[in-house]
Amino acid sequence: MSLPFRYRKLGYVALNVTDVARTTAFYTDIVGLELSDAVPGGPAFLRCSSDHHNIALYPAAAPGLKRVGFELESQREMERARRHLEGLGLAVEEIGKEERAQLRQEDGLRFIEPHSGLTMEFYTRMLNMAQPFVPRLAKIARLGHVVLAVERFEEMARFLHENLGFAISDFVQGAVVFMRCQPNPYHHTFAVGRSSGGNHLHHVNFMVTDVDDIGVAVNRLNKAQIPIVFGPGRHKPSGSIFLYYLDPDGMTVEYSFGMEEFPEHDYREPRVLEPHPLSLDLWGGLPKPGFAKVGQIEHEEQA
Ligand SMILES: CC(C)c1ccc(C(=O)O)c(O)c1O
Ligand SMILES: [Fe+2]
């Protein structure tokens, strides 16, 4: 299938949090990100790469997912995406000059994914920071993926696949669809799981470079009394070793080490995996009750 336009990567996740200072401290002192910028009374921007931000924290009354930003490969791909989205009949909103200045992005647009209500953003030319990101607590390689729990999850996955060019890497039958924004090679940059209780954030993932980052994190989290809600374990779909824990609002964060990578062309077919606990954790673990429960999806009228 030829791509309607080319992505570079999952660029950033914007979260609504009830106390920006508290969650900023969590992301710097527990997760290991670096603070780039904090707007008084407004968002804080954190990074785990040379980008200006990979996480943006916005003050809000309730915790949740504000939007997800994907970086496209070039300005040419932005223009292709604009034409493509308009052809789909989606209401495309250009990001205004003032907000682009705050986000340190030179171009960007937003639209609403129709089945989940998620605001999706495509952008190019985010400010590249002069100083490299220097990992401290964990050797974070990148923002890895974001997962949503959605009532119409199959319809959402079909929309992302057929209209936005996401490739499907694997299914857990009737439960989860793992997808990658091409030609980004990682097994999933986005996944959608079945929800029977409204649409919400499932988790945000950071990929680490060493299995020791997972083991050391278990001790760091326990010492700081941060709830670990699943893992350590090994995911069958991507083959990664994982650990999930909760941010101060109860939203779920994942570290994972190792992940299958796909070539741009001639890649394998998606597998249909049995909906069984071992398909999620080959080591036989089970999630704790707080796992992947918190994080409402911000809707347009709340924005
Ligand atoms: C339990 C969740 C939905 C899950 C399952 C599998 C993988 C993986 O294969 O990497 C994940 O990253 C997950 O978050
Ligand atoms: Fe994950």
mmCIF file of C-alpha atoms in Angstrom, residues 13-272:
data_model
loop_
_atom_site.group_PDB
_atom_site.id
_atom_site.type_symbol
_atom_site.label_atom_id
_atom_site.label_comp_id
_atom_site.label_asym_id
_atom_site.label_seq_id
_atom_site.Cartn_x
_atom_site.Cartn_y
_atom_site.Cartn_z
ATOM 1 C CA VAL A 13 1.735 13.495 24.110
ATOM 2 C CA ALA A 14 -0.153 16.361 25.775
ATOM 3 C CA LEU A 15 -1.637 15.408 29.129
ATOM 4 C CA ASN A 16 -4.103 17.219 31.356
ATOM 5 C CA VAL A 17 -2.920 17.074 34.957
ATOM 6 C CA THR A 18 -4.403 18.427 38.173
ATOM 7 C CA ASP A 19 -1.105 19.803 39.519
ATOM 8 C CA VAL A 20 1.494 20.714 36.879
ATOM 9 C CA ALA A 21 4.329 21.220 39.402
ATOM 10 C CA ARG A 22 3.708 17.828 41.048
ATOM 11 C CA THR A 23 3.552 15.946 37.728
ATOM 12 C CA THR A 24 6.604 17.836 36.412
ATOM 13 C CA ALA A 25 8.537 16.618 39.475
ATOM 14 C CA PHE A 26 7.296 13.074 38.802
ATOM 15 C CA TYR A 27 8.452 13.176 35.164
ATOM 16 C CA THR A 28 11.861 14.639 36.035
ATOM 17 C CA ASP A 29 12.653 12.838 39.316
ATOM 18 C CA ILE A 30 10.970 9.472 38.725
ATOM 19 C CA VAL A 31 10.591 8.893 34.967
ATOM 20 C CA GLY A 32 13.824 10.729 34.033
ATOM 21 C CA LEU A 33 12.734 13.396 31.536
ATOM 22 C CA GLU A 34 14.218 16.887 31.350
ATOM 23 C CA LEU A 35 12.209 20.083 31.771
ATOM 24 C CA SER A 36 12.582 22.349 28.689
ATOM 25 C CA ASP A 37 10.197 25.127 29.508
ATOM 26 C CA ALA A 38 7.393 25.958 31.939
ATOM 27 C CA VAL A 39 4.836 28.669 31.223
ATOM 28 C CA PRO A 40 3.659 30.278 34.512
ATOM 29 C CA GLY A 41 0.064 29.109 35.107
ATOM 30 C CA GLY A 42 0.210 27.185 31.824
ATOM 31 C CA PRO A 43 1.837 24.124 30.288
ATOM 32 C CA ALA A 44 5.182 22.566 31.184
ATOM 33 C CA PHE A 45 7.240 20.985 28.400
ATOM 34 C CA LEU A 46 9.506 17.996 28.995
ATOM 35 C CA ARG A 47 11.766 16.023 26.700
ATOM 36 C CA CYS A 48 13.530 12.685 26.335
ATOM 37 C CA SER A 49 15.233 13.600 23.029
ATOM 38 C CA SER A 50 16.658 16.691 21.355
ATOM 39 C CA ASP A 51 13.071 17.848 20.594
ATOM 40 C CA HIS A 52 11.754 20.791 22.591
ATOM 41 C CA HIS A 53 9.127 18.481 24.081
ATOM 42 C CA ASN A 54 7.895 14.922 24.024
ATOM 43 C CA ILE A 55 5.463 15.425 26.922
ATOM 44 C CA ALA A 56 3.410 18.572 27.536
ATOM 45 C CA LEU A 57 1.564 18.953 30.843
ATOM 46 C CA TYR A 58 -1.486 21.243 30.893
ATOM 47 C CA PRO A 59 -3.301 22.382 34.048
ATOM 48 C CA ALA A 60 -6.818 20.927 34.218
ATOM 49 C CA ALA A 61 -9.550 19.996 36.687
ATOM 50 C CA ALA A 62 -9.373 16.306 35.726
ATOM 51 C CA PRO A 63 -6.504 14.148 34.470
ATOM 52 C CA GLY A 64 -6.569 13.033 30.862
ATOM 53 C CA LEU A 65 -5.272 13.008 27.356
ATOM 54 C CA LYS A 66 -5.398 16.392 25.658
ATOM 55 C CA ARG A 67 -3.933 15.412 22.286
ATOM 56 C CA VAL A 68 -1.343 13.282 20.535
ATOM 57 C CA GLY A 69 1.184 14.882 18.164
ATOM 58 C CA PHE A 70 2.815 13.063 15.259
ATOM 59 C CA GLU A 71 5.804 14.568 13.496
ATOM 60 C CA LEU A 72 5.683 14.229 9.719
ATOM 61 C CA GLU A 73 8.794 13.609 7.677
ATOM 62 C CA SER A 74 8.997 16.973 5.914
ATOM 63 C CA GLN A 75 7.150 20.098 4.881
ATOM 64 C CA ARG A 76 6.219 18.325 1.653
ATOM 65 C CA GLU A 77 4.549 15.557 3.681
ATOM 66 C CA MET A 78 2.624 18.219 5.671
ATOM 67 C CA GLU A 79 1.204 19.572 2.426
ATOM 68 C CA ARG A 80 0.292 16.057 1.278
ATOM 69 C CA ALA A 81 -1.393 15.419 4.668
ATOM 70 C CA ARG A 82 -3.382 18.688 4.439
ATOM 71 C CA ARG A 83 -4.757 17.770 1.031
ATOM 72 C CA HIS A 84 -5.436 14.203 2.156
ATOM 73 C CA LEU A 85 -7.330 15.192 5.340
ATOM 74 C CA GLU A 86 -9.394 17.759 3.469
ATOM 75 C CA GLY A 87 -10.244 15.081 0.895
ATOM 76 C CA LEU A 88 -11.534 12.915 3.763
ATOM 77 C CA GLY A 89 -13.892 15.735 4.731
ATOM 78 C CA LEU A 90 -12.358 16.167 8.201
ATOM 79 C CA ALA A 91 -12.531 19.573 9.876
ATOM 80 C CA VAL A 92 -8.869 20.539 9.922
ATOM 81 C CA GLU A 93 -7.784 23.323 12.256
ATOM 82 C CA GLU A 94 -4.496 25.105 11.628
ATOM 83 C CA ILE A 95 -2.532 25.832 14.823
ATOM 84 C CA GLY A 96 -2.374 29.604 15.294
ATOM 85 C CA LYS A 97 0.869 31.564 15.264
ATOM 86 C CA GLU A 98 0.833 32.311 19.002
ATOM 87 C CA GLU A 99 0.340 28.691 19.993
ATOM 88 C CA ARG A 100 2.947 27.501 17.498
ATOM 89 C CA ALA A 101 5.369 29.949 19.111
ATOM 90 C CA GLN A 102 4.605 28.434 22.540
ATOM 91 C CA LEU A 103 4.975 24.894 21.160
ATOM 92 C CA ARG A 104 8.176 25.849 19.295
ATOM 93 C CA GLN A 105 6.744 24.289 16.146
ATOM 94 C CA GLU A 106 6.806 26.000 12.769
ATOM 95 C CA ASP A 107 3.840 24.226 11.205
ATOM 96 C CA GLY A 108 0.942 22.190 12.579
ATOM 97 C CA LEU A 109 -2.689 21.193 12.191
ATOM 98 C CA ARG A 110 -5.263 19.342 14.285
ATOM 99 C CA PHE A 111 -8.369 17.299 13.709
ATOM 100 C CA ILE A 112 -10.630 15.027 15.734
ATOM 101 C CA GLU A 113 -10.520 11.269 15.275
ATOM 102 C CA PRO A 114 -14.250 10.521 14.842
ATOM 103 C CA HIS A 115 -14.571 7.273 16.878
ATOM 104 C CA SER A 116 -12.688 8.267 20.037
ATOM 105 C CA GLY A 117 -12.919 12.067 20.060
ATOM 106 C CA LEU A 118 -9.110 12.205 20.302
ATOM 107 C CA THR A 119 -7.444 15.373 19.037
ATOM 108 C CA MET A 120 -4.654 14.356 16.684
ATOM 109 C CA GLU A 121 -1.959 16.801 15.642
ATOM 110 C CA PHE A 122 0.448 16.641 12.721
ATOM 111 C CA TYR A 123 3.414 18.995 12.790
ATOM 112 C CA THR A 124 6.891 19.621 11.410
ATOM 113 C CA ARG A 125 9.952 21.575 12.496
ATOM 114 C CA MET A 126 9.856 21.437 16.262
ATOM 115 C CA LEU A 127 12.744 23.340 17.852
ATOM 116 C CA ASN A 128 15.807 21.146 18.123
ATOM 117 C CA MET A 129 17.498 21.874 21.455
ATOM 118 C CA ALA A 130 21.150 22.951 21.548
ATOM 119 C CA GLN A 131 22.045 20.569 24.382
ATOM 120 C CA PRO A 132 21.443 16.857 23.803
ATOM 121 C CA PHE A 133 19.056 15.012 26.123
ATOM 122 C CA VAL A 134 21.270 13.357 28.719
ATOM 123 C CA PRO A 135 19.522 10.342 30.287
ATOM 124 C CA ARG A 136 19.871 10.238 34.056
ATOM 125 C CA LEU A 137 17.575 7.809 35.879
ATOM 126 C CA ALA A 138 16.858 5.484 32.954
ATOM 127 C CA LYS A 139 18.417 5.385 29.512
ATOM 128 C CA ILE A 140 15.231 6.529 27.766
ATOM 129 C CA ALA A 141 15.640 6.135 24.004
ATOM 130 C CA ARG A 142 12.370 7.713 22.921
ATOM 131 C CA LEU A 143 8.698 8.294 23.570
ATOM 132 C CA GLY A 144 7.492 4.886 22.403
ATOM 133 C CA HIS A 145 3.752 4.665 22.079
ATOM 134 C CA VAL A 146 0.408 5.736 23.371
ATOM 135 C CA VAL A 147 -2.555 3.426 23.869
ATOM 136 C CA LEU A 148 -6.249 4.310 24.144
ATOM 137 C CA ALA A 149 -9.178 2.242 25.411
ATOM 138 C CA VAL A 150 -12.122 2.929 23.122
ATOM 139 C CA GLU A 151 -15.640 1.504 22.877
ATOM 140 C CA ARG A 152 -15.570 1.567 19.059
ATOM 141 C CA PHE A 153 -11.959 0.384 18.999
ATOM 142 C CA GLU A 154 -12.258 -1.653 15.803
ATOM 143 C CA GLU A 155 -13.757 1.306 13.958
ATOM 144 C CA MET A 156 -10.981 3.566 15.261
ATOM 145 C CA ALA A 157 -8.290 1.103 14.180
ATOM 146 C CA ARG A 158 -9.906 0.853 10.744
ATOM 147 C CA PHE A 159 -9.970 4.660 10.489
ATOM 148 C CA LEU A 160 -6.279 4.945 11.395
ATOM 149 C CA HIS A 161 -5.358 2.164 8.998
ATOM 150 C CA GLU A 162 -7.498 3.079 6.007
ATOM 151 C CA ASN A 163 -7.453 6.861 6.261
ATOM 152 C CA LEU A 164 -4.255 7.820 8.057
ATOM 153 C CA GLY A 165 -1.891 5.163 6.700
ATOM 154 C CA PHE A 166 -1.112 3.375 9.999
ATOM 155 C CA ALA A 167 0.071 -0.209 9.443
ATOM 156 C CA ILE A 168 -1.307 -2.980 11.637
ATOM 157 C CA SER A 169 1.415 -5.014 13.364
ATOM 158 C CA ASP A 170 -0.731 -7.417 15.415
ATOM 159 C CA PHE A 171 -4.196 -7.984 16.832
ATOM 160 C CA VAL A 172 -5.107 -9.504 20.152
ATOM 161 C CA GLN A 173 -8.392 -10.898 18.900
ATOM 162 C CA GLY A 174 -11.354 -8.737 19.890
ATOM 163 C CA ALA A 175 -9.220 -6.810 22.406
ATOM 164 C CA VAL A 176 -6.277 -4.732 21.056
ATOM 165 C CA VAL A 177 -4.943 -3.529 17.682
ATOM 166 C CA PHE A 178 -1.233 -2.576 17.577
ATOM 167 C CA MET A 179 -0.290 -0.073 14.868
ATOM 168 C CA ARG A 180 2.711 1.837 13.579
ATOM 169 C CA CYS A 181 2.844 5.186 11.809
ATOM 170 C CA GLN A 182 4.844 4.374 8.720
ATOM 171 C CA PRO A 183 7.682 4.325 7.837
ATOM 172 C CA ASN A 184 8.562 4.436 11.570
ATOM 173 C CA PRO A 185 9.775 0.841 12.177
ATOM 174 C CA TYR A 186 8.705 0.111 15.763
ATOM 175 C CA HIS A 187 6.056 -2.581 16.325
ATOM 176 C CA HIS A 188 3.619 0.009 17.635
ATOM 177 C CA THR A 189 3.549 3.737 18.079
ATOM 178 C CA PHE A 190 -0.175 3.620 18.751
ATOM 179 C CA ALA A 191 -2.588 0.947 19.927
ATOM 180 C CA VAL A 192 -6.301 0.835 20.597
ATOM 181 C CA GLY A 193 -7.898 -1.530 23.073
ATOM 182 C CA ARG A 194 -11.512 -2.453 23.711
ATOM 183 C CA SER A 195 -13.280 -0.476 26.419
ATOM 184 C CA SER A 196 -16.698 -1.204 27.821
ATOM 185 C CA GLY A 197 -16.686 1.889 30.057
ATOM 186 C CA GLY A 198 -16.154 4.960 27.881
ATOM 187 C CA ASN A 199 -13.145 6.127 25.906
ATOM 188 C CA HIS A 200 -10.007 6.883 27.888
ATOM 189 C CA LEU A 201 -6.217 6.894 27.929
ATOM 190 C CA HIS A 202 -4.739 3.456 28.541
ATOM 191 C CA HIS A 203 -1.051 4.390 28.948
ATOM 192 C CA VAL A 204 1.939 6.335 27.670
ATOM 193 C CA ASN A 205 5.147 4.390 26.940
ATOM 194 C CA PHE A 206 8.843 5.269 27.024
ATOM 195 C CA MET A 207 11.331 2.876 25.461
ATOM 196 C CA VAL A 208 14.524 2.299 27.452
ATOM 197 C CA THR A 209 17.831 0.970 26.125
ATOM 198 C CA ASP A 210 18.801 -1.587 28.724
ATOM 199 C CA VAL A 211 17.032 -4.329 30.667
ATOM 200 C CA ASP A 212 18.742 -2.896 33.770
ATOM 201 C CA ASP A 213 16.637 0.263 33.321
ATOM 202 C CA ILE A 214 13.603 -1.887 34.113
ATOM 203 C CA GLY A 215 15.154 -3.618 37.126
ATOM 204 C CA VAL A 216 16.577 -0.405 38.584
ATOM 205 C CA ALA A 217 13.206 1.305 38.093
ATOM 206 C CA VAL A 218 11.454 -1.340 40.233
ATOM 207 C CA ASN A 219 13.643 -0.341 43.181
ATOM 208 C CA ARG A 220 13.421 3.408 42.482
ATOM 209 C CA LEU A 221 9.614 3.254 42.263
ATOM 210 C CA ASN A 222 9.262 1.128 45.397
ATOM 211 C CA LYS A 223 11.523 3.500 47.332
ATOM 212 C CA ALA A 224 9.432 6.496 46.228
ATOM 213 C CA GLN A 225 6.196 4.565 46.961
ATOM 214 C CA ILE A 226 5.035 4.894 43.354
ATOM 215 C CA PRO A 227 2.448 2.174 42.626
ATOM 216 C CA ILE A 228 3.696 -0.503 40.193
ATOM 217 C CA VAL A 229 0.550 -1.840 38.524
ATOM 218 C CA PHE A 230 1.836 -4.507 36.099
ATOM 219 C CA GLY A 231 5.198 -6.190 35.593
ATOM 220 C CA PRO A 232 8.019 -6.635 35.229
ATOM 221 C CA GLY A 233 6.944 -9.010 32.478
ATOM 222 C CA ARG A 234 7.371 -9.747 28.783
ATOM 223 C CA HIS A 235 4.800 -8.769 26.158
ATOM 224 C CA LYS A 236 4.154 -11.380 23.497
ATOM 225 C CA PRO A 237 3.137 -8.945 20.697
ATOM 226 C CA SER A 238 6.292 -6.783 20.518
ATOM 227 C CA GLY A 239 8.568 -9.044 22.566
ATOM 228 C CA SER A 240 9.410 -6.191 24.976
ATOM 229 C CA ILE A 241 10.107 -6.442 28.704
ATOM 230 C CA PHE A 242 7.762 -4.046 30.472
ATOM 231 C CA LEU A 243 6.946 -2.242 33.688
ATOM 232 C CA TYR A 244 3.854 -0.090 34.317
ATOM 233 C CA TYR A 245 3.427 2.430 37.114
ATOM 234 C CA LEU A 246 1.140 5.332 38.010
ATOM 235 C CA ASP A 247 1.676 9.087 37.783
ATOM 236 C CA PRO A 248 0.401 11.318 40.642
ATOM 237 C CA ASP A 249 -3.081 11.536 39.036
ATOM 238 C CA GLY A 250 -3.281 7.752 38.571
ATOM 239 C CA MET A 251 -2.542 7.737 34.823
ATOM 240 C CA THR A 252 -0.465 4.770 33.683
ATOM 241 C CA VAL A 253 3.125 5.098 32.401
ATOM 242 C CA GLU A 254 5.098 2.229 30.873
ATOM 243 C CA TYR A 255 8.815 1.595 30.456
ATOM 244 C CA SER A 256 9.672 -1.069 27.920
ATOM 245 C CA PHE A 257 12.906 -2.601 26.729
ATOM 246 C CA GLY A 258 13.266 -4.163 23.262
ATOM 247 C CA MET A 259 10.697 -4.212 20.482
ATOM 248 C CA GLU A 260 10.260 -5.877 17.116
ATOM 249 C CA GLU A 261 11.111 -3.574 14.202
ATOM 250 C CA PHE A 262 9.540 -3.686 10.746
ATOM 251 C CA PRO A 263 11.070 -2.829 7.378
ATOM 252 C CA GLU A 264 9.337 -0.197 5.274
ATOM 253 C CA HIS A 265 8.495 -2.726 2.553
ATOM 254 C CA ASP A 266 7.794 -6.470 2.462
ATOM 255 C CA TYR A 267 6.937 -6.655 6.151
ATOM 256 C CA ARG A 268 5.225 -9.623 7.780
ATOM 257 C CA GLU A 269 1.465 -9.957 8.022
ATOM 258 C CA PRO A 270 -0.242 -9.010 11.304
ATOM 259 C CA ARG A 271 -0.817 -11.947 13.629
ATOM 260 C CA VAL A 272 -4.125 -12.639 15.360
#
